[in-house]
Amino acid sequence: MLKNISINSMKWLGFTLLLVMISIGCKKSVKGETQIYPEPDPVGTYALGADVSWLTEMEAAGKKFYNAAGEQQDLLKILKDKGINTIRLRVWVNPAAGYCNTADVLAKAKRAKAMNMRLLIDFHYSDSWADPGQQNKPAAWATQDFATLKTSVYNHTVEALTVLKNNKIVPEWVQVGNETNNGMLWNDGKASVNMKNFADLVLSGYNGVKAVNPTSKVVVHISNGYDNSLFRWIFDGLKNNGAKWDVIGMSMYPAATDWSAKNTQCLANMTDMVSRYGSEVMICELGMPVSEAVACKAFIKDLMAKNRSLPNNKGLGVFYWEPQSYNSWSGYKLGAFDDSGKPTVAMDAFLP
């Protein structure tokens, strides 16, 4: 009797182990053409990012992308296999060619979602490039008084994010403005002319984001992440004039000869932003000449380590700006793909 119980127990144990092994086996990703990517990294996981806003325009022009072995693949798969877990997309109000309007952003965001990547949305509040040298109002807003301008910022933010939300896409982060070193929507929102106006516009964008997606973190983005006096001027001004934000965003575009010194200055600035405002910090853009790929890899690795070192996990991530732009696409030479459309060693910085 005891022998039979022992044999039955062993059989049951063996059957249970078999079920466990089958279960584990079923959880493995399928390889090859039908590879199934894992679920997106949890909210709050460190963002290893790339801005690929040129993607649809490049594809329409016939550009193709290749992995290191020379196999043509979808760009997002190539980036995913290089460790990228988050995509950044810029939004323009009414661009002449259509690229980066809400419909184009939705098309790219759907592809990122299908790849189980997370999302940072970057509102420029312009029909074209907004950066430290230009912050032009959209043509449709050009003659609006300031009260109407604030409403336009709010409505545009809500409308674009609602289109995404209706497609079950909720960005983890949203920028209100792009490289707003001297404010946005000039001249009404030019910080050196009227910091209160700039703060009001940021608040309109912030409120628009939270109205659609309360969980999305709002980013205010300034270039030259090594320039502490610039950041103190902007964020003291915003704070003193009632603006709100969750994350301080930075750009970093050093040279191969000075990246180490600039990264050291950037760390000091990031640390100051955390202690001064309690803000989280993200490197929303980075890049280096494609000809300096080895130095670029070292630069990215070092900057990630410095961002990750911030107290209380306040460092959120880093984003390469348009790494897939190759062969001087649109005159841009700071990508991280070589002239044949393959990633350079710089992209290895994102691998574990």
mmCIF file of C-alpha atoms in Angstrom:
data_model
loop_
_atom_site.group_PDB
_atom_site.id
_atom_site.type_symbol
_atom_site.label_atom_id
_atom_site.label_comp_id
_atom_site.label_asym_id
_atom_site.label_seq_id
_atom_site.Cartn_x
_atom_site.Cartn_y
_atom_site.Cartn_z
ATOM 1 C CA MET A 1 0.000 0.000 0.000
ATOM 2 C CA LEU A 2 2.750 2.430 0.999
ATOM 3 C CA LYS A 3 4.662 1.473 -2.136
ATOM 4 C CA ASN A 4 1.638 2.263 -4.321
ATOM 5 C CA ILE A 5 1.190 5.650 -2.600
ATOM 6 C CA SER A 6 4.867 6.417 -3.137
ATOM 7 C CA ILE A 7 4.670 5.480 -6.840
ATOM 8 C CA ASN A 8 1.496 7.539 -7.327
ATOM 9 C CA SER A 9 3.117 10.502 -5.577
ATOM 10 C CA MET A 10 6.142 10.265 -7.852
ATOM 11 C CA LYS A 11 3.904 10.096 -10.921
ATOM 12 C CA TRP A 12 1.968 13.150 -9.760
ATOM 13 C CA LEU A 13 5.202 15.040 -9.084
ATOM 14 C CA GLY A 14 6.510 14.151 -12.526
ATOM 15 C CA PHE A 15 3.282 15.289 -14.169
ATOM 16 C CA THR A 16 3.383 18.575 -12.248
ATOM 17 C CA LEU A 17 6.996 19.229 -13.306
ATOM 18 C CA LEU A 18 6.055 18.514 -16.926
ATOM 19 C CA LEU A 19 3.255 21.102 -16.758
ATOM 20 C CA VAL A 20 5.647 23.680 -15.280
ATOM 21 C CA MET A 21 8.199 23.039 -18.039
ATOM 22 C CA ILE A 22 5.508 23.361 -20.733
ATOM 23 C CA SER A 23 4.308 26.590 -19.147
ATOM 24 C CA ILE A 24 7.817 28.044 -19.088
ATOM 25 C CA GLY A 25 8.375 26.983 -22.682
ATOM 26 C CA CYS A 26 5.201 28.717 -23.815
ATOM 27 C CA LYS A 27 6.397 32.022 -22.372
ATOM 28 C CA LYS A 28 9.456 32.160 -24.630
ATOM 29 C CA SER A 29 9.311 34.589 -27.518
ATOM 30 C CA VAL A 30 8.998 33.156 -30.981
ATOM 31 C CA LYS A 31 12.148 33.851 -32.983
ATOM 32 C CA GLY A 32 12.604 35.076 -36.522
ATOM 33 C CA GLU A 33 10.045 36.749 -38.759
ATOM 34 C CA THR A 34 7.201 36.373 -36.274
ATOM 35 C CA GLN A 35 9.151 37.469 -33.217
ATOM 36 C CA ILE A 36 6.834 38.434 -30.381
ATOM 37 C CA TYR A 37 8.208 41.295 -28.336
ATOM 38 C CA PRO A 38 7.750 41.307 -24.575
ATOM 39 C CA GLU A 39 5.274 43.612 -22.888
ATOM 40 C CA PRO A 40 6.406 47.244 -22.672
ATOM 41 C CA ASP A 41 8.717 48.073 -19.811
ATOM 42 C CA PRO A 42 6.701 49.203 -16.800
ATOM 43 C CA VAL A 43 5.960 52.896 -16.383
ATOM 44 C CA GLY A 44 8.925 54.506 -14.665
ATOM 45 C CA THR A 45 11.497 52.145 -16.156
ATOM 46 C CA TYR A 46 14.573 53.984 -17.428
ATOM 47 C CA ALA A 47 13.876 55.328 -20.936
ATOM 48 C CA LEU A 48 16.351 54.334 -23.630
ATOM 49 C CA GLY A 49 14.965 56.484 -26.390
ATOM 50 C CA ALA A 50 15.174 57.714 -29.963
ATOM 51 C CA ASP A 51 13.369 60.538 -31.735
ATOM 52 C CA VAL A 52 12.417 59.121 -35.155
ATOM 53 C CA SER A 53 10.022 61.833 -36.327
ATOM 54 C CA TRP A 54 11.587 61.791 -39.831
ATOM 55 C CA LEU A 55 10.693 58.110 -40.269
ATOM 56 C CA THR A 56 7.620 58.357 -42.517
ATOM 57 C CA GLU A 57 9.183 61.111 -44.610
ATOM 58 C CA MET A 58 12.359 59.079 -45.108
ATOM 59 C CA GLU A 59 10.373 55.982 -46.051
ATOM 60 C CA ALA A 60 8.295 57.982 -48.549
ATOM 61 C CA ALA A 61 11.563 59.125 -50.125
ATOM 62 C CA GLY A 62 12.622 55.492 -50.571
ATOM 63 C CA LYS A 63 15.062 55.261 -47.671
ATOM 64 C CA LYS A 64 15.553 51.783 -46.255
ATOM 65 C CA PHE A 65 17.164 50.622 -43.030
ATOM 66 C CA TYR A 66 19.408 47.659 -42.334
ATOM 67 C CA ASN A 67 20.633 45.806 -39.287
ATOM 68 C CA ALA A 68 24.313 45.213 -38.622
ATOM 69 C CA ALA A 69 24.216 42.059 -40.790
ATOM 70 C CA GLY A 70 22.953 44.071 -43.747
ATOM 71 C CA GLU A 71 19.385 42.704 -43.635
ATOM 72 C CA GLN A 72 16.669 45.211 -44.483
ATOM 73 C CA GLN A 73 14.275 45.589 -41.543
ATOM 74 C CA ASP A 74 11.717 47.957 -40.121
ATOM 75 C CA LEU A 75 13.568 50.767 -38.351
ATOM 76 C CA LEU A 76 11.742 50.228 -35.072
ATOM 77 C CA LYS A 77 12.794 46.573 -34.969
ATOM 78 C CA ILE A 78 16.420 47.569 -35.553
ATOM 79 C CA LEU A 79 16.207 50.097 -32.727
ATOM 80 C CA LYS A 80 14.402 47.679 -30.410
ATOM 81 C CA ASP A 81 17.144 45.134 -30.956
ATOM 82 C CA LYS A 82 19.666 47.824 -30.011
ATOM 83 C CA GLY A 83 17.952 48.328 -26.649
ATOM 84 C CA ILE A 84 15.671 51.258 -27.487
ATOM 85 C CA ASN A 85 12.439 51.008 -25.479
ATOM 86 C CA THR A 86 10.921 54.462 -26.056
ATOM 87 C CA ILE A 87 10.122 56.624 -29.097
ATOM 88 C CA ARG A 88 9.883 60.426 -29.201
ATOM 89 C CA LEU A 89 7.702 62.159 -31.801
ATOM 90 C CA ARG A 90 7.370 65.873 -32.561
ATOM 91 C CA VAL A 91 4.011 67.491 -33.282
ATOM 92 C CA TRP A 92 3.578 70.470 -35.616
ATOM 93 C CA VAL A 93 0.284 72.313 -35.942
ATOM 94 C CA ASN A 94 -0.174 72.636 -39.716
ATOM 95 C CA PRO A 95 3.068 71.721 -41.510
ATOM 96 C CA ALA A 96 3.219 72.465 -45.229
ATOM 97 C CA ALA A 97 4.114 68.898 -46.262
ATOM 98 C CA GLY A 98 1.910 67.202 -43.672
ATOM 99 C CA TYR A 99 4.726 65.349 -41.927
ATOM 100 C CA CYS A 100 4.583 65.666 -38.121
ATOM 101 C CA ASN A 101 0.944 66.759 -38.137
ATOM 102 C CA THR A 102 -1.425 64.869 -35.839
ATOM 103 C CA ALA A 103 -2.319 62.216 -38.426
ATOM 104 C CA ASP A 104 1.341 61.500 -39.200
ATOM 105 C CA VAL A 105 2.195 61.372 -35.498
ATOM 106 C CA LEU A 106 -0.639 58.887 -34.947
ATOM 107 C CA ALA A 107 0.658 56.625 -37.737
ATOM 108 C CA LYS A 108 4.122 56.512 -36.163
ATOM 109 C CA ALA A 109 2.759 56.165 -32.619
ATOM 110 C CA LYS A 110 0.703 53.142 -33.703
ATOM 111 C CA ARG A 111 3.869 51.495 -35.012
ATOM 112 C CA ALA A 112 5.688 52.193 -31.768
ATOM 113 C CA LYS A 113 2.793 50.771 -29.763
ATOM 114 C CA ALA A 114 2.729 47.639 -31.950
ATOM 115 C CA MET A 115 6.406 47.189 -31.075
ATOM 116 C CA ASN A 116 5.570 47.571 -27.372
ATOM 117 C CA MET A 117 7.595 50.754 -27.092
ATOM 118 C CA ARG A 118 6.731 53.692 -24.861
ATOM 119 C CA LEU A 119 6.142 57.236 -26.060
ATOM 120 C CA LEU A 120 7.292 60.823 -25.523
ATOM 121 C CA ILE A 121 5.244 63.427 -27.428
ATOM 122 C CA ASP A 122 6.956 66.737 -28.240
ATOM 123 C CA PHE A 123 4.692 69.710 -28.982
ATOM 124 C CA HIS A 124 6.497 72.486 -30.881
ATOM 125 C CA TYR A 125 3.447 74.779 -31.051
ATOM 126 C CA SER A 126 4.552 75.817 -34.526
ATOM 127 C CA ASP A 127 4.033 74.792 -38.151
ATOM 128 C CA SER A 128 7.739 73.940 -38.412
ATOM 129 C CA TRP A 129 10.919 73.804 -36.318
ATOM 130 C CA ALA A 130 10.876 75.417 -32.885
ATOM 131 C CA ASP A 131 14.284 75.721 -31.216
ATOM 132 C CA PRO A 132 16.476 78.347 -29.490
ATOM 133 C CA GLY A 133 16.761 80.317 -32.740
ATOM 134 C CA GLN A 134 13.105 80.316 -33.773
ATOM 135 C CA GLN A 135 9.779 79.950 -31.993
ATOM 136 C CA ASN A 136 7.350 81.017 -34.688
ATOM 137 C CA LYS A 137 3.604 80.971 -34.128
ATOM 138 C CA PRO A 138 1.522 78.709 -36.353
ATOM 139 C CA ALA A 139 0.059 80.703 -39.233
ATOM 140 C CA ALA A 140 -3.463 80.108 -37.934
ATOM 141 C CA TRP A 141 -2.548 81.688 -34.584
ATOM 142 C CA ALA A 142 -0.478 84.607 -35.885
ATOM 143 C CA THR A 143 -2.994 87.387 -35.261
ATOM 144 C CA GLN A 144 -4.549 86.068 -32.056
ATOM 145 C CA ASP A 145 -4.479 88.133 -28.867
ATOM 146 C CA PHE A 146 -2.732 86.575 -25.907
ATOM 147 C CA ALA A 147 -5.841 85.208 -24.215
ATOM 148 C CA THR A 148 -6.819 83.430 -27.429
ATOM 149 C CA LEU A 149 -3.258 82.203 -27.877
ATOM 150 C CA LYS A 150 -3.360 80.480 -24.489
ATOM 151 C CA THR A 151 -6.639 78.825 -25.478
ATOM 152 C CA SER A 152 -5.109 77.677 -28.788
ATOM 153 C CA VAL A 153 -2.212 76.039 -26.959
ATOM 154 C CA TYR A 154 -4.642 74.246 -24.658
ATOM 155 C CA ASN A 155 -6.980 73.142 -27.457
ATOM 156 C CA HIS A 156 -4.197 71.923 -29.768
ATOM 157 C CA THR A 157 -2.671 69.912 -26.908
ATOM 158 C CA VAL A 158 -6.024 68.371 -26.001
ATOM 159 C CA GLU A 159 -6.994 67.607 -29.603
ATOM 160 C CA ALA A 160 -3.760 65.816 -30.529
ATOM 161 C CA LEU A 161 -3.599 63.798 -27.310
ATOM 162 C CA THR A 162 -7.271 62.875 -27.635
ATOM 163 C CA VAL A 163 -6.654 61.448 -31.121
ATOM 164 C CA LEU A 164 -3.913 59.273 -29.617
ATOM 165 C CA LYS A 165 -6.052 58.303 -26.626
ATOM 166 C CA ASN A 166 -8.938 57.280 -28.890
ATOM 167 C CA ASN A 167 -6.454 54.818 -30.400
ATOM 168 C CA LYS A 168 -5.520 53.542 -26.933
ATOM 169 C CA ILE A 169 -2.176 55.382 -26.967
ATOM 170 C CA VAL A 170 -1.247 57.302 -23.807
ATOM 171 C CA PRO A 171 2.235 58.862 -23.875
ATOM 172 C CA GLU A 172 4.240 58.463 -20.695
ATOM 173 C CA TRP A 173 5.691 61.964 -21.158
ATOM 174 C CA VAL A 174 4.597 65.089 -23.053
ATOM 175 C CA GLN A 175 6.761 68.111 -23.829
ATOM 176 C CA VAL A 176 5.072 71.500 -23.833
ATOM 177 C CA GLY A 177 7.436 73.329 -26.155
ATOM 178 C CA ASN A 178 10.732 72.356 -27.746
ATOM 179 C CA GLU A 179 14.077 73.833 -26.649
ATOM 180 C CA THR A 180 12.347 76.858 -25.164
ATOM 181 C CA ASN A 181 15.580 78.586 -24.067
ATOM 182 C CA ASN A 182 13.876 81.956 -24.517
ATOM 183 C CA GLY A 183 10.229 80.956 -24.319
ATOM 184 C CA MET A 184 7.909 80.077 -27.207
ATOM 185 C CA LEU A 185 5.311 81.576 -29.554
ATOM 186 C CA TRP A 186 7.379 84.717 -30.087
ATOM 187 C CA ASN A 187 7.061 87.528 -29.411
ATOM 188 C CA ASP A 188 4.145 87.141 -26.985
ATOM 189 C CA GLY A 189 5.759 84.240 -25.149
ATOM 190 C CA LYS A 190 9.399 85.348 -25.417
ATOM 191 C CA ALA A 191 10.847 84.803 -21.949
ATOM 192 C CA SER A 192 13.323 87.695 -22.110
ATOM 193 C CA VAL A 193 10.449 90.028 -22.990
ATOM 194 C CA ASN A 194 7.670 88.654 -20.792
ATOM 195 C CA MET A 195 8.423 85.685 -18.550
ATOM 196 C CA LYS A 196 4.858 85.741 -17.178
ATOM 197 C CA ASN A 197 3.453 85.178 -20.664
ATOM 198 C CA PHE A 198 5.809 82.240 -21.208
ATOM 199 C CA ALA A 199 4.762 80.759 -17.861
ATOM 200 C CA ASP A 200 1.087 81.158 -18.778
ATOM 201 C CA LEU A 201 1.635 79.324 -22.079
ATOM 202 C CA VAL A 202 3.464 76.481 -20.313
ATOM 203 C CA LEU A 203 0.585 76.263 -17.835
ATOM 204 C CA SER A 204 -1.938 76.098 -20.697
ATOM 205 C CA GLY A 205 -0.016 73.190 -22.207
ATOM 206 C CA TYR A 206 0.331 71.498 -18.823
ATOM 207 C CA ASN A 207 -3.399 71.780 -18.142
ATOM 208 C CA GLY A 208 -4.182 70.429 -21.611
ATOM 209 C CA VAL A 209 -2.010 67.367 -21.055
ATOM 210 C CA LYS A 210 -3.509 66.616 -17.645
ATOM 211 C CA ALA A 211 -7.076 67.100 -18.927
ATOM 212 C CA VAL A 212 -6.612 64.185 -21.338
ATOM 213 C CA ASN A 213 -4.046 62.017 -19.557
ATOM 214 C CA PRO A 214 -3.534 62.840 -15.866
ATOM 215 C CA THR A 215 -0.795 60.207 -15.618
ATOM 216 C CA SER A 216 1.374 61.673 -18.400
ATOM 217 C CA LYS A 217 4.356 63.617 -17.043
ATOM 218 C CA VAL A 218 4.811 67.120 -18.473
ATOM 219 C CA VAL A 219 8.294 68.112 -19.658
ATOM 220 C CA VAL A 220 9.715 71.605 -20.138
ATOM 221 C CA HIS A 221 12.682 71.245 -22.491
ATOM 222 C CA ILE A 222 15.749 73.520 -22.714
ATOM 223 C CA SER A 223 18.894 72.969 -24.783
ATOM 224 C CA ASN A 224 22.519 73.181 -23.551
ATOM 225 C CA GLY A 225 22.079 70.909 -20.552
ATOM 226 C CA TYR A 226 25.476 71.961 -19.248
ATOM 227 C CA ASP A 227 24.420 75.642 -18.806
ATOM 228 C CA ASN A 228 23.237 75.961 -15.216
ATOM 229 C CA SER A 229 22.670 79.720 -15.329
ATOM 230 C CA LEU A 230 20.305 79.334 -18.311
ATOM 231 C CA PHE A 231 18.303 76.630 -16.549
ATOM 232 C CA ARG A 232 18.071 78.605 -13.300
ATOM 233 C CA TRP A 233 16.872 81.681 -15.200
ATOM 234 C CA ILE A 234 14.164 79.779 -17.064
ATOM 235 C CA PHE A 235 12.903 77.602 -14.228
ATOM 236 C CA ASP A 236 13.091 80.293 -11.550
ATOM 237 C CA GLY A 237 11.075 82.463 -13.935
ATOM 238 C CA LEU A 238 8.513 79.747 -14.586
ATOM 239 C CA LYS A 239 8.181 78.846 -10.917
ATOM 240 C CA ASN A 240 7.825 82.478 -9.821
ATOM 241 C CA ASN A 241 5.106 83.044 -12.417
ATOM 242 C CA GLY A 242 2.872 80.080 -11.644
ATOM 243 C CA ALA A 243 3.876 77.553 -14.313
ATOM 244 C CA LYS A 244 3.768 73.806 -13.611
ATOM 245 C CA TRP A 245 5.858 70.928 -14.887
ATOM 246 C CA ASP A 246 6.915 67.435 -13.803
ATOM 247 C CA VAL A 247 10.177 66.905 -15.673
ATOM 248 C CA ILE A 248 13.053 69.137 -16.745
ATOM 249 C CA GLY A 249 14.234 68.162 -20.226
ATOM 250 C CA MET A 250 17.685 68.864 -21.656
ATOM 251 C CA SER A 251 19.537 68.652 -24.974
ATOM 252 C CA MET A 252 23.204 67.665 -25.234
ATOM 253 C CA TYR A 253 25.179 68.000 -28.491
ATOM 254 C CA PRO A 254 28.852 68.115 -27.509
ATOM 255 C CA ALA A 255 31.893 67.605 -29.731
ATOM 256 C CA ALA A 256 34.150 64.563 -29.591
ATOM 257 C CA THR A 257 36.781 66.794 -27.971
ATOM 258 C CA ASP A 258 34.714 68.239 -25.129
ATOM 259 C CA TRP A 259 31.968 65.727 -24.304
ATOM 260 C CA SER A 260 33.561 64.630 -21.042
ATOM 261 C CA ALA A 261 33.773 68.188 -19.683
ATOM 262 C CA LYS A 262 30.234 68.985 -20.883
ATOM 263 C CA ASN A 263 28.867 65.818 -19.258
ATOM 264 C CA THR A 264 30.492 66.805 -15.960
ATOM 265 C CA GLN A 265 28.842 70.227 -16.181
ATOM 266 C CA CYS A 266 25.560 68.562 -17.119
ATOM 267 C CA LEU A 267 25.684 66.347 -14.036
ATOM 268 C CA ALA A 268 26.184 69.409 -11.830
ATOM 269 C CA ASN A 269 23.218 71.091 -13.538
ATOM 270 C CA MET A 270 20.987 68.005 -13.282
ATOM 271 C CA THR A 271 21.841 67.667 -9.600
ATOM 272 C CA ASP A 272 20.978 71.330 -9.058
ATOM 273 C CA MET A 273 17.632 70.956 -10.860
ATOM 274 C CA VAL A 274 16.700 68.057 -8.573
ATOM 275 C CA SER A 275 17.637 69.882 -5.371
ATOM 276 C CA ARG A 276 16.335 73.311 -6.449
ATOM 277 C CA TYR A 277 12.946 72.287 -7.851
ATOM 278 C CA GLY A 278 12.476 68.637 -6.856
ATOM 279 C CA SER A 279 12.107 67.860 -10.571
ATOM 280 C CA GLU A 280 12.899 64.701 -12.458
ATOM 281 C CA VAL A 281 15.377 65.130 -15.316
ATOM 282 C CA MET A 282 15.449 63.660 -18.817
ATOM 283 C CA ILE A 283 17.902 64.094 -21.694
ATOM 284 C CA CYS A 284 15.297 64.623 -24.446
ATOM 285 C CA GLU A 285 17.868 65.013 -27.226
ATOM 286 C CA LEU A 286 21.474 64.063 -27.762
ATOM 287 C CA GLY A 287 23.741 63.560 -30.739
ATOM 288 C CA MET A 288 27.262 63.792 -32.118
ATOM 289 C CA PRO A 289 28.691 63.760 -35.654
ATOM 290 C CA VAL A 290 28.206 60.357 -37.275
ATOM 291 C CA SER A 291 31.936 60.378 -38.081
ATOM 292 C CA GLU A 292 32.676 60.277 -34.333
ATOM 293 C CA ALA A 293 30.729 57.111 -33.549
ATOM 294 C CA VAL A 294 33.270 55.671 -31.093
ATOM 295 C CA ALA A 295 33.408 58.894 -29.085
ATOM 296 C CA CYS A 296 29.620 59.141 -29.313
ATOM 297 C CA LYS A 297 29.162 55.716 -27.746
ATOM 298 C CA ALA A 298 31.402 56.717 -24.830
ATOM 299 C CA PHE A 299 29.548 60.035 -24.487
ATOM 300 C CA ILE A 300 26.130 58.334 -24.329
ATOM 301 C CA LYS A 301 27.260 55.650 -21.871
ATOM 302 C CA ASP A 302 28.746 58.276 -19.578
ATOM 303 C CA LEU A 303 25.732 60.590 -19.774
ATOM 304 C CA MET A 304 23.340 57.724 -19.031
ATOM 305 C CA ALA A 305 25.397 56.769 -15.988
ATOM 306 C CA LYS A 306 25.328 60.358 -14.742
ATOM 307 C CA ASN A 307 21.577 60.696 -15.341
ATOM 308 C CA ARG A 308 20.921 57.386 -13.592
ATOM 309 C CA SER A 309 23.025 58.497 -10.622
ATOM 310 C CA LEU A 310 20.644 61.300 -9.629
ATOM 311 C CA PRO A 311 19.126 60.868 -6.152
ATOM 312 C CA ASN A 312 15.774 59.155 -5.659
ATOM 313 C CA ASN A 313 15.744 57.820 -9.230
ATOM 314 C CA LYS A 314 15.121 61.340 -10.576
ATOM 315 C CA GLY A 315 17.013 60.576 -13.805
ATOM 316 C CA LEU A 316 14.424 59.270 -16.270
ATOM 317 C CA GLY A 317 16.250 58.519 -19.517
ATOM 318 C CA VAL A 318 18.077 59.670 -22.657
ATOM 319 C CA PHE A 319 16.971 60.072 -26.300
ATOM 320 C CA TYR A 320 19.112 60.083 -29.437
ATOM 321 C CA TRP A 321 17.723 62.645 -31.877
ATOM 322 C CA GLU A 322 16.981 61.094 -35.297
ATOM 323 C CA PRO A 323 19.701 58.396 -35.136
ATOM 324 C CA GLN A 324 18.365 56.824 -38.356
ATOM 325 C CA SER A 325 19.105 59.941 -40.446
ATOM 326 C CA TYR A 326 21.917 58.714 -42.672
ATOM 327 C CA ASN A 327 23.927 59.887 -45.662
ATOM 328 C CA SER A 328 23.322 63.503 -44.585
ATOM 329 C CA TRP A 329 19.547 63.174 -44.791
ATOM 330 C CA SER A 330 18.047 66.672 -44.898
ATOM 331 C CA GLY A 331 21.567 68.012 -44.359
ATOM 332 C CA TYR A 332 21.784 66.473 -40.892
ATOM 333 C CA LYS A 333 25.134 64.911 -39.981
ATOM 334 C CA LEU A 334 24.634 63.970 -36.326
ATOM 335 C CA GLY A 335 22.842 60.667 -36.865
ATOM 336 C CA ALA A 336 24.022 57.250 -35.700
ATOM 337 C CA PHE A 337 23.558 55.197 -38.896
ATOM 338 C CA ASP A 338 26.309 54.926 -41.511
ATOM 339 C CA ASP A 339 25.939 55.871 -45.180
ATOM 340 C CA SER A 340 24.655 52.386 -46.027
ATOM 341 C CA GLY A 341 21.733 52.693 -43.583
ATOM 342 C CA LYS A 342 23.147 50.505 -40.804
ATOM 343 C CA PRO A 343 23.547 51.530 -37.142
ATOM 344 C CA THR A 344 27.015 52.651 -36.095
ATOM 345 C CA VAL A 345 28.760 51.542 -32.928
ATOM 346 C CA ALA A 346 27.242 54.594 -31.216
ATOM 347 C CA MET A 347 23.928 52.738 -30.971
ATOM 348 C CA ASP A 348 25.620 49.984 -28.957
ATOM 349 C CA ALA A 349 25.587 52.456 -26.042
ATOM 350 C CA PHE A 350 21.947 51.492 -25.440
ATOM 351 C CA LEU A 351 22.662 47.769 -25.116
ATOM 352 C CA PRO A 352 22.989 46.262 -21.607
#
